[in-house]
């Protein structure tokens, strides 16, 4: 779980479990790693924030346009929503609120595969952010088969790190300017007292300010819709733009995605009109209660 300031890229807080006791060093020998930068995974539907932003920038997302949800055959393969029966013919905005995979594929097909790949590159996927922490992984975006290309739109077939996702989210919450994550404000030489101040660093503008604002507006509207998958993250008195994710874990032994193992995640920017904070939480294989949603 990490909180970042999208205006300057400052990582305000970050925590993980399992952890180790910093005093006794208990559990530090259990192959401990900094999940923020060293752990790679398929992000699932939180990637749809980026797909939505790219589609808006390319002019192919119309919240009032309708499509048939549930499933679609594309490039010889089936893409399905988590509700395989779908919700009938619904608007793009409602599809966003229900986290429809089919909608994301429609948007990528409308943009074109090469255009979508250019956005993945511009948002920094497959590249280290350069954050001042050791052993940062670059992630992996092979972008090979046709079905893999469209699957990246809903966070499959691509591996990322949490810090990459956070950096990408800053562009949506900071008028299109993507901020390099920053762990330190300053350092002071203990002998000379000389200060080294670390300034905010913009690492690109993958989308326009207008697109960023529209993305937040649509996410906020989708979060507030009846039966939206992210509705449980609404907080009374707070304006929130949220997106959830449920990613199947790839089972290398079976050479397919697991039907029982998932990574659950959520990102939220608030206040939605001009975010001061982005929260990103991922949980691998949680123990869910029977009434969990």
PDB file of C-alpha atoms in Angstrom:
ATOM      1  CA  UNK A   1       0.000   0.000   0.000  1.00  0.00           C
ATOM      2  CA  UNK A   2       1.481   3.307  -1.095  1.00  0.00           C
ATOM      3  CA  UNK A   3       0.423   6.964  -1.034  1.00  0.00           C
ATOM      4  CA  UNK A   4       1.966   9.411  -3.483  1.00  0.00           C
ATOM      5  CA  UNK A   5       1.564  13.126  -4.147  1.00  0.00           C
ATOM      6  CA  UNK A   6       0.834  13.427  -7.888  1.00  0.00           C
ATOM      7  CA  UNK A   7       1.911  17.080  -7.994  1.00  0.00           C
ATOM      8  CA  UNK A   8       5.556  16.434  -7.178  1.00  0.00           C
ATOM      9  CA  UNK A   9       5.927  12.626  -7.143  1.00  0.00           C
ATOM     10  CA  UNK A  10       6.726  12.473  -3.421  1.00  0.00           C
ATOM     11  CA  UNK A  11       6.076   9.040  -1.919  1.00  0.00           C
ATOM     12  CA  UNK A  12       4.341  10.032   1.293  1.00  0.00           C
ATOM     13  CA  UNK A  13       4.022   6.558   2.793  1.00  0.00           C
ATOM     14  CA  UNK A  14       4.522   2.948   1.775  1.00  0.00           C
ATOM     15  CA  UNK A  15       4.058  -0.282   3.702  1.00  0.00           C
ATOM     16  CA  UNK A  16       3.999  -3.987   2.968  1.00  0.00           C
ATOM     17  CA  UNK A  17       3.284  -7.343   4.576  1.00  0.00           C
ATOM     18  CA  UNK A  18       4.886  -9.683   5.344  1.00  0.00           C
ATOM     19  CA  UNK A  19       7.647  -7.485   6.692  1.00  0.00           C
ATOM     20  CA  UNK A  20      10.515  -7.800   9.163  1.00  0.00           C
ATOM     21  CA  UNK A  21      11.329  -6.344  12.555  1.00  0.00           C
ATOM     22  CA  UNK A  22      13.739  -3.486  11.938  1.00  0.00           C
ATOM     23  CA  UNK A  23      15.083  -3.754  15.508  1.00  0.00           C
ATOM     24  CA  UNK A  24      15.567  -7.490  15.865  1.00  0.00           C
ATOM     25  CA  UNK A  25      15.759  -8.234  12.103  1.00  0.00           C
ATOM     26  CA  UNK A  26      13.356 -11.112  12.638  1.00  0.00           C
ATOM     27  CA  UNK A  27      12.080 -12.456   9.273  1.00  0.00           C
ATOM     28  CA  UNK A  28      14.625 -10.483   7.228  1.00  0.00           C
ATOM     29  CA  UNK A  29      16.224 -13.771   6.168  1.00  0.00           C
ATOM     30  CA  UNK A  30      12.976 -15.002   4.605  1.00  0.00           C
ATOM     31  CA  UNK A  31      13.953 -13.762   1.113  1.00  0.00           C
ATOM     32  CA  UNK A  32      12.573 -10.332   1.945  1.00  0.00           C
ATOM     33  CA  UNK A  33      12.238  -7.903  -0.933  1.00  0.00           C
ATOM     34  CA  UNK A  34      10.923  -4.391  -1.388  1.00  0.00           C
ATOM     35  CA  UNK A  35       7.662  -5.099  -3.218  1.00  0.00           C
ATOM     36  CA  UNK A  36       7.343  -1.468  -4.303  1.00  0.00           C
ATOM     37  CA  UNK A  37      10.208  -1.780  -6.777  1.00  0.00           C
ATOM     38  CA  UNK A  38      11.317  -5.419  -6.923  1.00  0.00           C
ATOM     39  CA  UNK A  39       8.044  -7.311  -7.380  1.00  0.00           C
ATOM     40  CA  UNK A  40       6.611  -7.715 -10.883  1.00  0.00           C
ATOM     41  CA  UNK A  41       3.068  -8.899 -11.559  1.00  0.00           C
ATOM     42  CA  UNK A  42       0.187  -8.551 -13.996  1.00  0.00           C
ATOM     43  CA  UNK A  43      -1.832  -5.592 -12.701  1.00  0.00           C
ATOM     44  CA  UNK A  44      -5.303  -6.483 -13.920  1.00  0.00           C
ATOM     45  CA  UNK A  45      -8.040  -3.894 -14.245  1.00  0.00           C
ATOM     46  CA  UNK A  46      -6.280  -0.972 -12.562  1.00  0.00           C
ATOM     47  CA  UNK A  47      -4.472  -0.747 -15.929  1.00  0.00           C
ATOM     48  CA  UNK A  48      -7.827   0.362 -17.378  1.00  0.00           C
ATOM     49  CA  UNK A  49      -7.128   3.838 -15.980  1.00  0.00           C
ATOM     50  CA  UNK A  50      -4.333   4.097 -18.556  1.00  0.00           C
ATOM     51  CA  UNK A  51      -6.406   2.520 -21.340  1.00  0.00           C
ATOM     52  CA  UNK A  52      -9.197   4.982 -20.645  1.00  0.00           C
ATOM     53  CA  UNK A  53      -6.811   7.946 -20.707  1.00  0.00           C
ATOM     54  CA  UNK A  54      -5.281   6.846 -24.027  1.00  0.00           C
ATOM     55  CA  UNK A  55      -8.726   6.278 -25.550  1.00  0.00           C
ATOM     56  CA  UNK A  56      -9.874   9.737 -24.483  1.00  0.00           C
ATOM     57  CA  UNK A  57      -6.719  11.299 -25.926  1.00  0.00           C
ATOM     58  CA  UNK A  58      -7.350   9.488 -29.223  1.00  0.00           C
ATOM     59  CA  UNK A  59     -11.009  10.525 -29.271  1.00  0.00           C
ATOM     60  CA  UNK A  60     -12.459   6.998 -29.234  1.00  0.00           C
ATOM     61  CA  UNK A  61     -14.097   7.006 -25.780  1.00  0.00           C
ATOM     62  CA  UNK A  62     -17.673   8.317 -25.902  1.00  0.00           C
ATOM     63  CA  UNK A  63     -19.388   7.814 -22.527  1.00  0.00           C
ATOM     64  CA  UNK A  64     -22.788   7.731 -24.243  1.00  0.00           C
ATOM     65  CA  UNK A  65     -21.899   5.212 -26.947  1.00  0.00           C
ATOM     66  CA  UNK A  66     -23.314   1.695 -26.561  1.00  0.00           C
ATOM     67  CA  UNK A  67     -21.740  -1.744 -27.042  1.00  0.00           C
ATOM     68  CA  UNK A  68     -22.627  -5.365 -26.254  1.00  0.00           C
ATOM     69  CA  UNK A  69     -20.991  -6.564 -23.052  1.00  0.00           C
ATOM     70  CA  UNK A  70     -20.223 -10.097 -21.876  1.00  0.00           C
ATOM     71  CA  UNK A  71     -17.844 -11.584 -24.426  1.00  0.00           C
ATOM     72  CA  UNK A  72     -16.386 -11.072 -27.862  1.00  0.00           C
ATOM     73  CA  UNK A  73     -14.251 -13.111 -30.238  1.00  0.00           C
ATOM     74  CA  UNK A  74     -11.182 -11.220 -31.335  1.00  0.00           C
ATOM     75  CA  UNK A  75      -8.138 -12.471 -33.281  1.00  0.00           C
ATOM     76  CA  UNK A  76      -9.389 -16.048 -32.920  1.00  0.00           C
ATOM     77  CA  UNK A  77      -9.677 -15.879 -29.127  1.00  0.00           C
ATOM     78  CA  UNK A  78     -12.490 -15.135 -26.671  1.00  0.00           C
ATOM     79  CA  UNK A  79     -12.340 -12.131 -24.369  1.00  0.00           C
ATOM     80  CA  UNK A  80     -14.840 -12.198 -21.539  1.00  0.00           C
ATOM     81  CA  UNK A  81     -16.048  -9.863 -18.839  1.00  0.00           C
ATOM     82  CA  UNK A  82     -15.923 -11.200 -15.294  1.00  0.00           C
ATOM     83  CA  UNK A  83     -19.702 -11.522 -15.663  1.00  0.00           C
ATOM     84  CA  UNK A  84     -19.604 -13.834 -18.655  1.00  0.00           C
ATOM     85  CA  UNK A  85     -23.277 -13.259 -19.438  1.00  0.00           C
ATOM     86  CA  UNK A  86     -22.599  -9.549 -19.457  1.00  0.00           C
ATOM     87  CA  UNK A  87     -25.048  -6.782 -18.673  1.00  0.00           C
ATOM     88  CA  UNK A  88     -26.581  -6.566 -22.109  1.00  0.00           C
ATOM     89  CA  UNK A  89     -26.043  -3.559 -24.340  1.00  0.00           C
ATOM     90  CA  UNK A  90     -24.710  -0.784 -22.117  1.00  0.00           C
ATOM     91  CA  UNK A  91     -22.987   2.576 -22.453  1.00  0.00           C
ATOM     92  CA  UNK A  92     -19.217   2.989 -22.409  1.00  0.00           C
ATOM     93  CA  UNK A  93     -19.500   4.803 -19.059  1.00  0.00           C
ATOM     94  CA  UNK A  94     -21.494   1.948 -17.539  1.00  0.00           C
ATOM     95  CA  UNK A  95     -18.967  -0.497 -18.961  1.00  0.00           C
ATOM     96  CA  UNK A  96     -16.243   1.460 -17.186  1.00  0.00           C
ATOM     97  CA  UNK A  97     -18.194   1.308 -13.924  1.00  0.00           C
ATOM     98  CA  UNK A  98     -18.489  -2.476 -14.279  1.00  0.00           C
ATOM     99  CA  UNK A  99     -14.844  -2.871 -15.312  1.00  0.00           C
ATOM    100  CA  UNK A 100     -15.666  -4.469 -18.646  1.00  0.00           C
ATOM    101  CA  UNK A 101     -12.786  -6.188 -20.454  1.00  0.00           C
ATOM    102  CA  UNK A 102     -14.783  -6.193 -23.670  1.00  0.00           C
ATOM    103  CA  UNK A 103     -14.999  -2.407 -23.577  1.00  0.00           C
ATOM    104  CA  UNK A 104     -11.221  -2.087 -23.237  1.00  0.00           C
ATOM    105  CA  UNK A 105     -10.668  -4.346 -26.239  1.00  0.00           C
ATOM    106  CA  UNK A 106     -13.100  -2.249 -28.285  1.00  0.00           C
ATOM    107  CA  UNK A 107     -11.159   0.880 -27.332  1.00  0.00           C
ATOM    108  CA  UNK A 108      -7.796  -0.645 -28.277  1.00  0.00           C
ATOM    109  CA  UNK A 109      -9.148  -1.867 -31.611  1.00  0.00           C
ATOM    110  CA  UNK A 110     -10.468   1.637 -32.273  1.00  0.00           C
ATOM    111  CA  UNK A 111      -7.104   3.211 -31.379  1.00  0.00           C
ATOM    112  CA  UNK A 112      -4.995   0.653 -33.203  1.00  0.00           C
ATOM    113  CA  UNK A 113      -2.401  -1.666 -31.697  1.00  0.00           C
ATOM    114  CA  UNK A 114       0.607   0.482 -32.607  1.00  0.00           C
ATOM    115  CA  UNK A 115      -0.987   3.577 -31.119  1.00  0.00           C
ATOM    116  CA  UNK A 116      -1.840   1.745 -27.897  1.00  0.00           C
ATOM    117  CA  UNK A 117       1.740   0.440 -27.653  1.00  0.00           C
ATOM    118  CA  UNK A 118       3.027   4.004 -27.986  1.00  0.00           C
ATOM    119  CA  UNK A 119       0.969   4.969 -24.928  1.00  0.00           C
ATOM    120  CA  UNK A 120       2.259   2.024 -22.900  1.00  0.00           C
ATOM    121  CA  UNK A 121       5.781   3.214 -23.721  1.00  0.00           C
ATOM    122  CA  UNK A 122       4.984   6.856 -22.989  1.00  0.00           C
ATOM    123  CA  UNK A 123       3.540   5.923 -19.586  1.00  0.00           C
ATOM    124  CA  UNK A 124       6.801   4.148 -18.757  1.00  0.00           C
ATOM    125  CA  UNK A 125       5.857   0.476 -18.789  1.00  0.00           C
ATOM    126  CA  UNK A 126       8.737  -1.906 -19.397  1.00  0.00           C
ATOM    127  CA  UNK A 127      11.158   0.728 -18.085  1.00  0.00           C
ATOM    128  CA  UNK A 128      12.654   1.514 -14.692  1.00  0.00           C
ATOM    129  CA  UNK A 129      11.363   4.727 -13.117  1.00  0.00           C
ATOM    130  CA  UNK A 130      14.813   5.530 -11.725  1.00  0.00           C
ATOM    131  CA  UNK A 131      13.485   5.940  -8.181  1.00  0.00           C
ATOM    132  CA  UNK A 132      16.279   6.058  -5.592  1.00  0.00           C
ATOM    133  CA  UNK A 133      15.814   2.505  -4.324  1.00  0.00           C
ATOM    134  CA  UNK A 134      17.987  -0.526  -5.162  1.00  0.00           C
ATOM    135  CA  UNK A 135      17.126  -3.491  -7.367  1.00  0.00           C
ATOM    136  CA  UNK A 136      14.264  -1.803  -9.248  1.00  0.00           C
ATOM    137  CA  UNK A 137      12.789  -4.107 -11.892  1.00  0.00           C
ATOM    138  CA  UNK A 138      11.752  -2.788 -15.329  1.00  0.00           C
ATOM    139  CA  UNK A 139       8.715  -5.024 -15.781  1.00  0.00           C
ATOM    140  CA  UNK A 140       8.032  -6.722 -19.079  1.00  0.00           C
ATOM    141  CA  UNK A 141       5.828  -5.938 -22.060  1.00  0.00           C
ATOM    142  CA  UNK A 142       6.556  -8.442 -24.838  1.00  0.00           C
ATOM    143  CA  UNK A 143       3.557  -7.242 -26.905  1.00  0.00           C
ATOM    144  CA  UNK A 144       3.762 -10.365 -29.025  1.00  0.00           C
ATOM    145  CA  UNK A 145       0.601 -12.084 -30.225  1.00  0.00           C
ATOM    146  CA  UNK A 146      -2.492 -10.164 -31.301  1.00  0.00           C
ATOM    147  CA  UNK A 147      -4.494 -11.402 -28.314  1.00  0.00           C
ATOM    148  CA  UNK A 148      -1.688 -10.452 -25.940  1.00  0.00           C
ATOM    149  CA  UNK A 149      -1.697  -6.924 -27.344  1.00  0.00           C
ATOM    150  CA  UNK A 150      -5.379  -6.365 -26.604  1.00  0.00           C
ATOM    151  CA  UNK A 151      -5.157  -8.137 -23.242  1.00  0.00           C
ATOM    152  CA  UNK A 152      -2.730  -5.492 -22.014  1.00  0.00           C
ATOM    153  CA  UNK A 153      -5.669  -3.072 -22.050  1.00  0.00           C
ATOM    154  CA  UNK A 154      -7.126  -4.866 -19.041  1.00  0.00           C
ATOM    155  CA  UNK A 155      -3.801  -5.655 -17.400  1.00  0.00           C
ATOM    156  CA  UNK A 156      -2.928  -9.140 -18.647  1.00  0.00           C
ATOM    157  CA  UNK A 157       0.059 -10.141 -20.764  1.00  0.00           C
ATOM    158  CA  UNK A 158       2.136  -7.326 -19.244  1.00  0.00           C
ATOM    159  CA  UNK A 159       4.097  -7.240 -15.996  1.00  0.00           C
ATOM    160  CA  UNK A 160       4.659  -4.106 -13.931  1.00  0.00           C
ATOM    161  CA  UNK A 161       5.900  -2.945 -10.537  1.00  0.00           C
ATOM    162  CA  UNK A 162       3.813  -0.901  -8.091  1.00  0.00           C
ATOM    163  CA  UNK A 163       6.133   2.085  -8.517  1.00  0.00           C
ATOM    164  CA  UNK A 164       5.571   2.003 -12.306  1.00  0.00           C
ATOM    165  CA  UNK A 165       1.812   2.040 -11.815  1.00  0.00           C
ATOM    166  CA  UNK A 166       2.046   4.942  -9.388  1.00  0.00           C
ATOM    167  CA  UNK A 167       4.227   6.952 -11.773  1.00  0.00           C
ATOM    168  CA  UNK A 168       1.725   6.375 -14.592  1.00  0.00           C
ATOM    169  CA  UNK A 169      -1.197   7.383 -12.366  1.00  0.00           C
ATOM    170  CA  UNK A 170       0.461  10.737 -11.614  1.00  0.00           C
ATOM    171  CA  UNK A 171      -0.052  11.826 -15.229  1.00  0.00           C
ATOM    172  CA  UNK A 172      -3.809  11.333 -14.905  1.00  0.00           C
ATOM    173  CA  UNK A 173      -3.892  13.252 -11.608  1.00  0.00           C
ATOM    174  CA  UNK A 174      -1.451  16.033 -12.557  1.00  0.00           C
ATOM    175  CA  UNK A 175      -2.816  17.601 -15.733  1.00  0.00           C
ATOM    176  CA  UNK A 176      -1.002  15.134 -17.963  1.00  0.00           C
ATOM    177  CA  UNK A 177       2.470  15.671 -16.491  1.00  0.00           C
ATOM    178  CA  UNK A 178       3.959  12.383 -15.267  1.00  0.00           C
ATOM    179  CA  UNK A 179       6.123  12.804 -12.170  1.00  0.00           C
ATOM    180  CA  UNK A 180       9.113  10.644 -11.301  1.00  0.00           C
ATOM    181  CA  UNK A 181       8.558   9.067  -7.858  1.00  0.00           C
ATOM    182  CA  UNK A 182      10.687  10.770  -5.217  1.00  0.00           C
ATOM    183  CA  UNK A 183      11.753   9.166  -1.920  1.00  0.00           C
ATOM    184  CA  UNK A 184      13.927  11.995  -0.579  1.00  0.00           C
ATOM    185  CA  UNK A 185      13.356  15.726  -0.187  1.00  0.00           C
ATOM    186  CA  UNK A 186      16.976  16.494   0.645  1.00  0.00           C
ATOM    187  CA  UNK A 187      20.234  15.095   1.971  1.00  0.00           C
ATOM    188  CA  UNK A 188      22.670  16.879   4.292  1.00  0.00           C
ATOM    189  CA  UNK A 189      26.390  16.164   4.469  1.00  0.00           C
ATOM    190  CA  UNK A 190      27.127  15.358   8.115  1.00  0.00           C
ATOM    191  CA  UNK A 191      30.597  16.925   7.919  1.00  0.00           C
ATOM    192  CA  UNK A 192      30.076  20.048   5.824  1.00  0.00           C
ATOM    193  CA  UNK A 193      26.369  20.673   6.323  1.00  0.00           C
ATOM    194  CA  UNK A 194      25.997  21.000   2.568  1.00  0.00           C
ATOM    195  CA  UNK A 195      22.439  20.314   1.414  1.00  0.00           C
ATOM    196  CA  UNK A 196      21.349  18.546  -1.729  1.00  0.00           C
ATOM    197  CA  UNK A 197      17.696  19.302  -2.465  1.00  0.00           C
ATOM    198  CA  UNK A 198      15.801  16.970  -4.795  1.00  0.00           C
ATOM    199  CA  UNK A 199      13.451  18.901  -7.055  1.00  0.00           C
ATOM    200  CA  UNK A 200      10.260  17.457  -8.591  1.00  0.00           C
ATOM    201  CA  UNK A 201      11.015  15.849 -11.938  1.00  0.00           C
ATOM    202  CA  UNK A 202       8.474  15.590 -14.752  1.00  0.00           C
ATOM    203  CA  UNK A 203       9.317  12.655 -17.016  1.00  0.00           C
ATOM    204  CA  UNK A 204       6.857  13.306 -19.823  1.00  0.00           C
ATOM    205  CA  UNK A 205       3.355  14.300 -20.846  1.00  0.00           C
ATOM    206  CA  UNK A 206       1.716  11.148 -22.239  1.00  0.00           C
ATOM    207  CA  UNK A 207      -1.706  12.861 -22.277  1.00  0.00           C
ATOM    208  CA  UNK A 208      -3.001  16.422 -22.351  1.00  0.00           C
ATOM    209  CA  UNK A 209      -4.325  18.311 -19.339  1.00  0.00           C
ATOM    210  CA  UNK A 210      -7.810  18.176 -20.863  1.00  0.00           C
ATOM    211  CA  UNK A 211      -7.614  14.397 -21.241  1.00  0.00           C
ATOM    212  CA  UNK A 212      -6.368  14.000 -17.671  1.00  0.00           C
ATOM    213  CA  UNK A 213      -9.334  15.962 -16.335  1.00  0.00           C
ATOM    214  CA  UNK A 214     -11.809  13.990 -18.445  1.00  0.00           C
ATOM    215  CA  UNK A 215     -10.276  10.728 -17.247  1.00  0.00           C
ATOM    216  CA  UNK A 216     -10.751  11.756 -13.622  1.00  0.00           C
ATOM    217  CA  UNK A 217     -14.308  12.939 -14.312  1.00  0.00           C
ATOM    218  CA  UNK A 218     -15.323   9.660 -15.956  1.00  0.00           C
ATOM    219  CA  UNK A 219     -13.660   7.597 -13.222  1.00  0.00           C
ATOM    220  CA  UNK A 220     -15.477   9.640 -10.580  1.00  0.00           C
ATOM    221  CA  UNK A 221     -18.813   9.219 -12.357  1.00  0.00           C
ATOM    222  CA  UNK A 222     -18.190   5.495 -12.819  1.00  0.00           C
ATOM    223  CA  UNK A 223     -17.237   5.087  -9.151  1.00  0.00           C
ATOM    224  CA  UNK A 224     -20.506   6.731  -8.081  1.00  0.00           C
ATOM    225  CA  UNK A 225     -22.800   4.746 -10.388  1.00  0.00           C
ATOM    226  CA  UNK A 226     -25.231   2.240  -8.947  1.00  0.00           C
ATOM    227  CA  UNK A 227     -23.731  -1.264  -8.846  1.00  0.00           C
ATOM    228  CA  UNK A 228     -20.280   0.052  -9.792  1.00  0.00           C
ATOM    229  CA  UNK A 229     -17.501  -2.353  -8.800  1.00  0.00           C
ATOM    230  CA  UNK A 230     -15.628   0.475  -7.010  1.00  0.00           C
ATOM    231  CA  UNK A 231     -18.646   1.870  -5.137  1.00  0.00           C
ATOM    232  CA  UNK A 232     -17.463   0.427  -1.815  1.00  0.00           C
ATOM    233  CA  UNK A 233     -14.495   2.815  -1.885  1.00  0.00           C
ATOM    234  CA  UNK A 234     -16.687   5.908  -1.743  1.00  0.00           C
ATOM    235  CA  UNK A 235     -16.173   8.000   1.383  1.00  0.00           C
ATOM    236  CA  UNK A 236     -18.861  10.370   2.583  1.00  0.00           C
ATOM    237  CA  UNK A 237     -17.841  13.966   2.035  1.00  0.00           C
ATOM    238  CA  UNK A 238     -14.904  13.036  -0.181  1.00  0.00           C
ATOM    239  CA  UNK A 239     -14.727  13.190  -3.980  1.00  0.00           C
ATOM    240  CA  UNK A 240     -12.956  10.062  -5.233  1.00  0.00           C
ATOM    241  CA  UNK A 241     -11.954   8.683  -8.626  1.00  0.00           C
ATOM    242  CA  UNK A 242     -11.301   4.970  -8.067  1.00  0.00           C
ATOM    243  CA  UNK A 243     -10.588   1.856 -10.093  1.00  0.00           C
ATOM    244  CA  UNK A 244     -10.395  -1.696  -8.826  1.00  0.00           C
ATOM    245  CA  UNK A 245      -8.531  -4.660 -10.263  1.00  0.00           C
ATOM    246  CA  UNK A 246      -8.687  -8.449 -10.046  1.00  0.00           C
ATOM    247  CA  UNK A 247      -5.851 -10.167 -11.889  1.00  0.00           C
ATOM    248  CA  UNK A 248      -5.506 -13.905 -12.367  1.00  0.00           C
ATOM    249  CA  UNK A 249      -2.093 -15.213 -11.332  1.00  0.00           C
ATOM    250  CA  UNK A 250      -0.277 -17.072 -14.104  1.00  0.00           C
ATOM    251  CA  UNK A 251       0.566 -20.651 -13.113  1.00  0.00           C
ATOM    252  CA  UNK A 252       3.879 -21.509 -14.805  1.00  0.00           C
ATOM    253  CA  UNK A 253       3.569 -25.207 -13.973  1.00  0.00           C
ATOM    254  CA  UNK A 254       0.157 -25.500 -15.625  1.00  0.00           C
ATOM    255  CA  UNK A 255       1.078 -23.008 -18.360  1.00  0.00           C
ATOM    256  CA  UNK A 256      -2.190 -21.118 -17.900  1.00  0.00           C
ATOM    257  CA  UNK A 257      -3.891 -18.612 -15.652  1.00  0.00           C
ATOM    258  CA  UNK A 258      -5.003 -19.965 -12.296  1.00  0.00           C
ATOM    259  CA  UNK A 259      -8.744 -20.159 -11.613  1.00  0.00           C
ATOM    260  CA  UNK A 260      -8.210 -19.824  -7.854  1.00  0.00           C
ATOM    261  CA  UNK A 261      -5.311 -17.407  -7.336  1.00  0.00           C
ATOM    262  CA  UNK A 262      -5.787 -13.659  -7.814  1.00  0.00           C
ATOM    263  CA  UNK A 263      -4.148 -10.325  -7.099  1.00  0.00           C
ATOM    264  CA  UNK A 264      -6.714  -7.783  -5.916  1.00  0.00           C
ATOM    265  CA  UNK A 265      -5.959  -4.092  -6.209  1.00  0.00           C
ATOM    266  CA  UNK A 266      -7.434  -0.611  -6.095  1.00  0.00           C
ATOM    267  CA  UNK A 267      -6.214   2.847  -6.971  1.00  0.00           C
ATOM    268  CA  UNK A 268      -7.959   6.016  -5.843  1.00  0.00           C
ATOM    269  CA  UNK A 269      -7.216   9.686  -6.530  1.00  0.00           C
ATOM    270  CA  UNK A 270      -8.751  12.398  -4.362  1.00  0.00           C
ATOM    271  CA  UNK A 271     -10.169  14.919  -4.356  1.00  0.00           C
ATOM    272  CA  UNK A 272     -11.153  13.864  -7.857  1.00  0.00           C
ATOM    273  CA  UNK A 273     -11.366  17.392  -9.251  1.00  0.00           C
ATOM    274  CA  UNK A 274      -7.717  18.175  -8.394  1.00  0.00           C
ATOM    275  CA  UNK A 275      -6.064  15.223  -6.672  1.00  0.00           C
ATOM    276  CA  UNK A 276      -3.644  15.771  -3.824  1.00  0.00           C
ATOM    277  CA  UNK A 277      -3.153  12.074  -3.144  1.00  0.00           C
ATOM    278  CA  UNK A 278      -3.074   8.785  -5.024  1.00  0.00           C
ATOM    279  CA  UNK A 279      -3.446   5.539  -3.090  1.00  0.00           C
ATOM    280  CA  UNK A 280      -2.529   2.217  -4.657  1.00  0.00           C
ATOM    281  CA  UNK A 281      -3.073  -1.067  -2.817  1.00  0.00           C
ATOM    282  CA  UNK A 282      -2.382  -4.614  -4.011  1.00  0.00           C
ATOM    283  CA  UNK A 283      -3.126  -7.844  -2.144  1.00  0.00           C
ATOM    284  CA  UNK A 284      -2.023 -11.230  -3.440  1.00  0.00           C
ATOM    285  CA  UNK A 285      -4.246 -14.238  -2.742  1.00  0.00           C
ATOM    286  CA  UNK A 286      -6.230 -12.724   0.145  1.00  0.00           C
ATOM    287  CA  UNK A 287      -8.416 -14.900   2.333  1.00  0.00           C
ATOM    288  CA  UNK A 288     -11.889 -13.628   1.494  1.00  0.00           C
ATOM    289  CA  UNK A 289     -15.016 -14.000   3.557  1.00  0.00           C
ATOM    290  CA  UNK A 290     -18.098 -15.490   1.932  1.00  0.00           C
ATOM    291  CA  UNK A 291     -19.704 -12.062   1.532  1.00  0.00           C
ATOM    292  CA  UNK A 292     -16.629 -10.364   0.107  1.00  0.00           C
ATOM    293  CA  UNK A 293     -17.026  -8.431  -3.141  1.00  0.00           C
TER     294      UNK A 293
END
